[in-house]
PDB file of C-alpha atoms in Angstrom:
ATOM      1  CA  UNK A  86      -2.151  13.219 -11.470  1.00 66.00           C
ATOM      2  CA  UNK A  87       0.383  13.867  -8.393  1.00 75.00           C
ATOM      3  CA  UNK A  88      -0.510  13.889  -4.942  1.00 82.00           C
ATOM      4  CA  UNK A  89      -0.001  17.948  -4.675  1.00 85.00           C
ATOM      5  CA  UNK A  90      -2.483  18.463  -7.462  1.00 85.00           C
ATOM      6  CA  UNK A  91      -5.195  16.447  -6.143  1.00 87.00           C
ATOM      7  CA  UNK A  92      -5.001  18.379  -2.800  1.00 91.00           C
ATOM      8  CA  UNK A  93      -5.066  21.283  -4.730  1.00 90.00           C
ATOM      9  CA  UNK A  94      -7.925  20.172  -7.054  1.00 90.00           C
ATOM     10  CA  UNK A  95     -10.020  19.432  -3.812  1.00 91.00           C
ATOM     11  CA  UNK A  96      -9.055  22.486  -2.443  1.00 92.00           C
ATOM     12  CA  UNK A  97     -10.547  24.263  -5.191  1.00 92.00           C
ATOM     13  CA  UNK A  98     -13.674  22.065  -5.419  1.00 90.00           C
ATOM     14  CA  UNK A  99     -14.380  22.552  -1.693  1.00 91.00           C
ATOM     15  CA  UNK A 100     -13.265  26.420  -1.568  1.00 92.00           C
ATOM     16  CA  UNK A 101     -10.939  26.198   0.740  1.00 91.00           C
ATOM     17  CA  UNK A 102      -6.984  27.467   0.805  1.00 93.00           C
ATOM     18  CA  UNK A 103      -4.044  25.903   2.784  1.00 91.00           C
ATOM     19  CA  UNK A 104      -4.176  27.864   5.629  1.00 92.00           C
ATOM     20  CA  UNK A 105      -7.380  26.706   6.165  1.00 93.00           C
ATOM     21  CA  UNK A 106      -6.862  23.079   5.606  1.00 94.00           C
ATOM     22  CA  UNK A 107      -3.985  23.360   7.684  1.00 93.00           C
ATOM     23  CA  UNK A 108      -5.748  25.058  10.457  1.00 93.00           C
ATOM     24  CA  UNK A 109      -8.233  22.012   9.786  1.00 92.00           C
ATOM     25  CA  UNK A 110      -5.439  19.593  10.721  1.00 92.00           C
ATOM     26  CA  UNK A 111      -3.771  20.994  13.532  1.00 91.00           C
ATOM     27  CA  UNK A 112      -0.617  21.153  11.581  1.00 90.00           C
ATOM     28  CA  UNK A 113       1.134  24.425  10.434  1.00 90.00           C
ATOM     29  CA  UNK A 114       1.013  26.069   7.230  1.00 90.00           C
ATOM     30  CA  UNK A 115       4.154  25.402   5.619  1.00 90.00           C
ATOM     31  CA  UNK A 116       3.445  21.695   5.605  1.00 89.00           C
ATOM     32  CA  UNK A 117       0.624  21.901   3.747  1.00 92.00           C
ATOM     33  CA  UNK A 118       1.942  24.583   1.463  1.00 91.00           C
ATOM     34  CA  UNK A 119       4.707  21.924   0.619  1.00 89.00           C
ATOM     35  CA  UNK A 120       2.061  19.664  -0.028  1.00 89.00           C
ATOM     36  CA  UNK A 121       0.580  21.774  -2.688  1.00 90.00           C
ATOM     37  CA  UNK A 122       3.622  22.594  -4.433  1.00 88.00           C
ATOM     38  CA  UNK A 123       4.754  18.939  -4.399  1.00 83.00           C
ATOM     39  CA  UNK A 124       7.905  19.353  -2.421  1.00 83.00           C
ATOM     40  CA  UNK A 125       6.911  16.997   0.151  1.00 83.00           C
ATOM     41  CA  UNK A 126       3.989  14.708   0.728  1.00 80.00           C
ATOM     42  CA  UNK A 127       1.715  13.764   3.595  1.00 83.00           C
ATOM     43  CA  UNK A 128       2.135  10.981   6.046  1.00 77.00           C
ATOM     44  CA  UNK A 129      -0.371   8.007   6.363  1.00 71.00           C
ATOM     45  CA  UNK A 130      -2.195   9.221   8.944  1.00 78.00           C
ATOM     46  CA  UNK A 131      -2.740  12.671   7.051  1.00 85.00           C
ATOM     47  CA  UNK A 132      -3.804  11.620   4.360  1.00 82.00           C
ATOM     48  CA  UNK A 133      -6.318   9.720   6.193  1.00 80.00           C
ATOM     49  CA  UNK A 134      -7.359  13.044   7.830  1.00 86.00           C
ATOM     50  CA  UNK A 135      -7.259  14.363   3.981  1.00 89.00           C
ATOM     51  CA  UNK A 136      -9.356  11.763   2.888  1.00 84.00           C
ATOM     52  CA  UNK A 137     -12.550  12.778   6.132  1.00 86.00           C
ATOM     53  CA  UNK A 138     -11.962  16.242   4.972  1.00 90.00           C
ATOM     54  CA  UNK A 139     -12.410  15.856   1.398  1.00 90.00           C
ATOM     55  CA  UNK A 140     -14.703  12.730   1.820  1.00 84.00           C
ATOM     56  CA  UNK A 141     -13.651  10.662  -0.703  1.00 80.00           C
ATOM     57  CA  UNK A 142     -10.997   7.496   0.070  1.00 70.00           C
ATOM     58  CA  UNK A 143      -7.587   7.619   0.886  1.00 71.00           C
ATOM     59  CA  UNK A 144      -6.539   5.622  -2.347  1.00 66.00           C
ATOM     60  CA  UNK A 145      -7.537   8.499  -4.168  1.00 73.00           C
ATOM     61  CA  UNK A 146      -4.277  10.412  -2.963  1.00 75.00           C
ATOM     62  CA  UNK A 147      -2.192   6.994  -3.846  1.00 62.00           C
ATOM     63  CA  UNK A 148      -0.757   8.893  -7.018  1.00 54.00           C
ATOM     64  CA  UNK A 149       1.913   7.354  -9.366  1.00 56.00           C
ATOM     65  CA  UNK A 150       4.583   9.768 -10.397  1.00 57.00           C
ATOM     66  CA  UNK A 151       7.180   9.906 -13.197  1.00 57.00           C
ATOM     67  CA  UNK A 152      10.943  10.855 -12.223  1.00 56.00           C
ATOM     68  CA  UNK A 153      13.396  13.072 -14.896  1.00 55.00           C
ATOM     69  CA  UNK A 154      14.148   9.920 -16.149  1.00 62.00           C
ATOM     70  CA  UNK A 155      10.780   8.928 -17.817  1.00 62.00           C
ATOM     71  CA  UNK A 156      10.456   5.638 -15.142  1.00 71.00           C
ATOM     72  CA  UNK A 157       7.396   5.129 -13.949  1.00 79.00           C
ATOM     73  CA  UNK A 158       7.401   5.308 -10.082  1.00 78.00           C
ATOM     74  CA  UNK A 159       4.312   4.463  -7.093  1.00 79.00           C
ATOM     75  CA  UNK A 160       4.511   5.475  -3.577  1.00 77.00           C
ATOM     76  CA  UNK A 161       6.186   3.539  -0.617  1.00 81.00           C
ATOM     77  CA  UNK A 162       4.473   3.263   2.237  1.00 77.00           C
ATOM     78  CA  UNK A 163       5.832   1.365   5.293  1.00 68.00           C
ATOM     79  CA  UNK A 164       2.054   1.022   6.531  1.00 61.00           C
ATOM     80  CA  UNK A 165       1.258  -2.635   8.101  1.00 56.00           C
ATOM     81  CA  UNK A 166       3.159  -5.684  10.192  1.00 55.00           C
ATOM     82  CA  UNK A 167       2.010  -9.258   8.626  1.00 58.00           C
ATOM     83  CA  UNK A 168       1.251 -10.192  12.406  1.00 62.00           C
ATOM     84  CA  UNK A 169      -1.670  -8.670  14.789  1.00 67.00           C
ATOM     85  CA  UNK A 170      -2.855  -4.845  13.717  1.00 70.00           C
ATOM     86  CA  UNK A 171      -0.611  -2.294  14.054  1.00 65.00           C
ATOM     87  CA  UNK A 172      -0.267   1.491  13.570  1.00 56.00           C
ATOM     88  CA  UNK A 173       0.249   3.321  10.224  1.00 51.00           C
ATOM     89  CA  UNK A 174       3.715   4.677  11.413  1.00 45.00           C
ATOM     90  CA  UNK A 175       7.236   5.579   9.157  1.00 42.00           C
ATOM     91  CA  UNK A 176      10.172   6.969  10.126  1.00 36.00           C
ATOM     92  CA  UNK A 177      10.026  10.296   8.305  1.00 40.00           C
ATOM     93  CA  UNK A 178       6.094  11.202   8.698  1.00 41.00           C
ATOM     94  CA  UNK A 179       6.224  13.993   5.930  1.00 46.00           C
ATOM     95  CA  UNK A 180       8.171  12.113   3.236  1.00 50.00           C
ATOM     96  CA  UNK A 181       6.587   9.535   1.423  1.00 61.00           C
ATOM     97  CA  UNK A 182       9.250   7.510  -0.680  1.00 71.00           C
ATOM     98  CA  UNK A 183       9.028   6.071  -4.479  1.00 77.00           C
ATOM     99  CA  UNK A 184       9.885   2.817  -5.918  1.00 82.00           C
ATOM    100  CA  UNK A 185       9.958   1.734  -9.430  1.00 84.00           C
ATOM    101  CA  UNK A 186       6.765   0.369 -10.800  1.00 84.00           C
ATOM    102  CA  UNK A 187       7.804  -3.298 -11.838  1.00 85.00           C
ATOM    103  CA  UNK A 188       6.953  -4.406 -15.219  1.00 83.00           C
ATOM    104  CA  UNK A 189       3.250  -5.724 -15.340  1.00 85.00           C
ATOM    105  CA  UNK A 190       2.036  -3.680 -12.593  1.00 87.00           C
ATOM    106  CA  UNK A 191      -0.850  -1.903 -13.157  1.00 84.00           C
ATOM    107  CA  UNK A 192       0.330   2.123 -13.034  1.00 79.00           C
ATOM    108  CA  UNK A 193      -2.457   2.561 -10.201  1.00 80.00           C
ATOM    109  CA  UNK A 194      -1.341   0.485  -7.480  1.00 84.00           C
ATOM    110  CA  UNK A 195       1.003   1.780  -4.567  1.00 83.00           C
ATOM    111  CA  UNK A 196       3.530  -0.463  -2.738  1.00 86.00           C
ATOM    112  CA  UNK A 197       3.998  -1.043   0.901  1.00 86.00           C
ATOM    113  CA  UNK A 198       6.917  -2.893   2.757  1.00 85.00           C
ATOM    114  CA  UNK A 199       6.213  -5.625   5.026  1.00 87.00           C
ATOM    115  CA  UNK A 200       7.145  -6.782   8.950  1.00 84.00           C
ATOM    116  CA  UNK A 201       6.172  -9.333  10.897  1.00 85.00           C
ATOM    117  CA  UNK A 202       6.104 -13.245   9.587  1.00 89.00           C
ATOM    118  CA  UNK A 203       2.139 -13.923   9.791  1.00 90.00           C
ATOM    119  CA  UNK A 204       2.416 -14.463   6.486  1.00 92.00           C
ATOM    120  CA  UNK A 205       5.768 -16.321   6.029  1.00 91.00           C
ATOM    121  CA  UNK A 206       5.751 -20.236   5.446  1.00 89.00           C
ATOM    122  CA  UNK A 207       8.149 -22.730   4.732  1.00 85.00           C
ATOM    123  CA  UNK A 208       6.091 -24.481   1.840  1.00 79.00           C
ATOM    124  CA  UNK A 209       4.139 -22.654  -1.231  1.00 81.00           C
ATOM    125  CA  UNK A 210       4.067 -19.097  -1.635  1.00 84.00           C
ATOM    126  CA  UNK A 211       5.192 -17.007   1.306  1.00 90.00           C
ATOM    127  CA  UNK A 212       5.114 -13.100   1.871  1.00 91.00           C
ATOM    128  CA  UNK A 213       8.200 -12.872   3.946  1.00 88.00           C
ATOM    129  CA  UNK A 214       9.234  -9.553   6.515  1.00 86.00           C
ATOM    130  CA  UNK A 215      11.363  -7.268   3.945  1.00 86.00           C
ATOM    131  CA  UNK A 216       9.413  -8.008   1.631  1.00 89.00           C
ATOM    132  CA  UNK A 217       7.648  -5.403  -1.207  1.00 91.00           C
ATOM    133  CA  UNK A 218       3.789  -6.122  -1.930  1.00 91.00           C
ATOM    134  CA  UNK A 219       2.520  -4.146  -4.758  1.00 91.00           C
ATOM    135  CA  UNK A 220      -1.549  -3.315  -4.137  1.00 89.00           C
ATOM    136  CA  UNK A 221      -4.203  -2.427  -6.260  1.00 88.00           C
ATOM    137  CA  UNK A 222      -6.402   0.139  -4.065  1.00 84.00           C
ATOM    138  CA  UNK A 223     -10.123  -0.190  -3.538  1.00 82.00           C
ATOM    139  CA  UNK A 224     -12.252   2.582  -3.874  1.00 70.00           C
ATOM    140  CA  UNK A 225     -15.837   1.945  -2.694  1.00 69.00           C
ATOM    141  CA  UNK A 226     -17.740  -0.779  -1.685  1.00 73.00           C
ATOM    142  CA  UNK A 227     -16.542  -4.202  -2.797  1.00 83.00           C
ATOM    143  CA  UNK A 228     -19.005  -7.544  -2.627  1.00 90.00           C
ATOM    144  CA  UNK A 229     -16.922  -9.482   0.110  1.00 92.00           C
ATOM    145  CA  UNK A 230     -16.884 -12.861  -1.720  1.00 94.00           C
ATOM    146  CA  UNK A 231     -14.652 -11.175  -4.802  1.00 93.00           C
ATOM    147  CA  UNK A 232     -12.369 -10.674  -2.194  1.00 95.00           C
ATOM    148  CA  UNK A 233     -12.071 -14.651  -1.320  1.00 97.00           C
ATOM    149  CA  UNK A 234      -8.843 -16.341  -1.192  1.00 96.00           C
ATOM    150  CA  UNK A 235      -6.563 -12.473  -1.971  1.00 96.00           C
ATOM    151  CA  UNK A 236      -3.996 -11.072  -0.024  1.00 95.00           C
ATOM    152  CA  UNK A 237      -5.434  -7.610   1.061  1.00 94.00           C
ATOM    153  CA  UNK A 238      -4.845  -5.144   3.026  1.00 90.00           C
ATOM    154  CA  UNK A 239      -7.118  -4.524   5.789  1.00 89.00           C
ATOM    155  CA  UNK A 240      -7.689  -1.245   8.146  1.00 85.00           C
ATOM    156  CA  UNK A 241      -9.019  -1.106  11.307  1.00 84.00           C
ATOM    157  CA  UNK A 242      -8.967   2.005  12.677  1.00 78.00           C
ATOM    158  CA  UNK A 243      -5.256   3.722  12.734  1.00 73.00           C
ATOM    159  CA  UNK A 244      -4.412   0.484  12.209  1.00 80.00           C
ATOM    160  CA  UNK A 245      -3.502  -2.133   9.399  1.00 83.00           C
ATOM    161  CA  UNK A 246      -2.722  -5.652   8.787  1.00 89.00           C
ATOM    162  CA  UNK A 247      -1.177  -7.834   5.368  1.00 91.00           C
ATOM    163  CA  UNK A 248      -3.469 -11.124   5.262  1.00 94.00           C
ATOM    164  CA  UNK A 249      -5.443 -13.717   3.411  1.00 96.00           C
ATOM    165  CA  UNK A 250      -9.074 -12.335   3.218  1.00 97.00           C
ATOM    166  CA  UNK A 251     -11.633 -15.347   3.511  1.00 97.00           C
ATOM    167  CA  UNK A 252     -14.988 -15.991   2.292  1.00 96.00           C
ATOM    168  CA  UNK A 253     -17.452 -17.104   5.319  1.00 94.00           C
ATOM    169  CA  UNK A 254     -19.693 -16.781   7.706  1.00 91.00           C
ATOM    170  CA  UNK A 255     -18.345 -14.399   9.305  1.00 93.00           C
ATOM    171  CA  UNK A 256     -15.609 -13.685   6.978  1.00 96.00           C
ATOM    172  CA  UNK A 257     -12.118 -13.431   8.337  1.00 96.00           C
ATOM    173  CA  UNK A 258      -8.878 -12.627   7.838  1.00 96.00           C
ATOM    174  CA  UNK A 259      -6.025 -16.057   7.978  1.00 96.00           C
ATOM    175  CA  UNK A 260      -2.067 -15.564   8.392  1.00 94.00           C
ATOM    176  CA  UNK A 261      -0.240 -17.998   6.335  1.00 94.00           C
ATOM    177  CA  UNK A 262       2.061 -18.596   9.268  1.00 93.00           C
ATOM    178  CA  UNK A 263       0.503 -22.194  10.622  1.00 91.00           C
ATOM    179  CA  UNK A 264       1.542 -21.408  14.529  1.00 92.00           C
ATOM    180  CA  UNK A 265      -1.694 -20.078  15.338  1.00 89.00           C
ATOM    181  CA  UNK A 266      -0.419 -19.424  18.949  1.00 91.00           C
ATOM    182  CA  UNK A 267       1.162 -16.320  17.677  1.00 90.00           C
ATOM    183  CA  UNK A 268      -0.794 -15.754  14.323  1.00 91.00           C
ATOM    184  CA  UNK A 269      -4.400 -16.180  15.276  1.00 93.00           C
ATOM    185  CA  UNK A 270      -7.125 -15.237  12.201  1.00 94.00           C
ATOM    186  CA  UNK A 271      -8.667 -11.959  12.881  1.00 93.00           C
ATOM    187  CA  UNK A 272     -12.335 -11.368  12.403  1.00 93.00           C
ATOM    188  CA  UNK A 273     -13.745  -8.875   9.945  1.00 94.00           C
ATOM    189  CA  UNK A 274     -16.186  -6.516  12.002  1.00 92.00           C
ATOM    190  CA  UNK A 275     -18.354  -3.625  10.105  1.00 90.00           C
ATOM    191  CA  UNK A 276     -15.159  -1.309  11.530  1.00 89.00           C
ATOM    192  CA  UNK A 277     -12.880  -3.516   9.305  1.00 90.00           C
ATOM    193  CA  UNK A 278     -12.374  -1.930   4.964  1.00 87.00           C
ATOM    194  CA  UNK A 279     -10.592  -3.177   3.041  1.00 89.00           C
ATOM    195  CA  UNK A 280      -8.189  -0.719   1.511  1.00 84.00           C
ATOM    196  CA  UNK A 281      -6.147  -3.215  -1.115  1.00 87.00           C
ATOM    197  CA  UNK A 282      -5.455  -6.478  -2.526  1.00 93.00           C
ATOM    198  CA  UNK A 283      -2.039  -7.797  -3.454  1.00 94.00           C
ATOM    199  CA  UNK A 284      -1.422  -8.057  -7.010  1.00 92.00           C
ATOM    200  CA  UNK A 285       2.418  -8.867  -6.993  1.00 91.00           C
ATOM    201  CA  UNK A 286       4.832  -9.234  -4.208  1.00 89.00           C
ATOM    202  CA  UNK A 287       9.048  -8.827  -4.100  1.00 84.00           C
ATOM    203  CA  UNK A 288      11.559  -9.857  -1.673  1.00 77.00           C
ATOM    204  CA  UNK A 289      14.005  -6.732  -0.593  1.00 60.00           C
ATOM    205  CA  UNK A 290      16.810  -8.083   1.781  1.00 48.00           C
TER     206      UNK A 290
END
């Protein structure tokens, strides 16, 4: 199922029309109206707002999509920094982009491109800035120690971070970057969820 038609199947559910749910986001009514007919798609932060309105989680509006062509395609977000939190911010706001879905990848995850080198290393496996990480989405509550040892990503507030989610007490979240001057590990309050973990990663230069 697309993005438009889930808007418009929650639409329906909750009784509500896009004028309203525009008027609900302080946006105007032909960007929501191109929402529902699927000729563009809402930013980050909307469908954050999408997901309060709606109440249900903002993976649910992660939909894969299949071009003319018959390939398989996820969105493209350009959501978090491997560094320190930072906002979810892209350069056109009202155009999600597409990528292939690599072979192997399970058809529900959606793919976000990495900045910052928190997570870059010069020995093992490294997550470097350019890079394309391919996430499986979490929906609901999660017991914290399935979650030990993955690369997730983490939201706190507006804001979002690539990182290793550990175990502990308290739990945490470690950069694989060893200077720890610049790539401290960054606790995980009640305000932190977890919105995906890494299931495959590729380098775009």
């Amino acid at each position: 199922m697309q993005i438009n038609e889930k808007i418009n199947q929650l639409m329906a559910k909750h009784g509500t029309n896009p004028t309203q749910l525009a008027k609900q986001l302080g946006l105007s009514q032909p960007s929501v109206f191109g929402w529902c007919q699927g000729k563009t798609a809402p930013s980050k932060k909307n469908i954050i707002k999408l997901a309060e309105i709606f109440g249900v989680e903002p993976a649910f509006f992660m939909s894969d999509i299949v071009d003319e062509s018959g390939v398989k395609k996820i969105p493209l977000y350009e959501w978090v920094q491997a560094g320190t939190w930072t906002d979810f911010c892209q350069s056109h706001p009202d155009d999600v982009a597409f990528i292939e879905l690599p072979y192997g990848v399970p058809e529900d995850c959606f793919a976000v491109k990495v900045r910052g080198h928190s997570m870059t290393r010069m020995s093992d496996r490294s997550i470097c800035e350019g890079s394309i990480v391919f996430c499986k989405p979490i929906c609901g509550i999660i017991n914290p120690e399935e979650l030990n040892h993955k690369v997730v990503i983490a939201q706190y507030r507006d804001c979002a971070t690539l990182k290793e989610f550990i175990y502990d007490t308290p739990c945490f979240l470690a950069p694989w970057n060893p200077d720890r001057a610049l790539y401290p590990n960054l606790p995980v309050s009640d305000e932190v969820r977890i919105v995906g973990v890494v299931v495959a990663s590729q380098l775009f230069l």
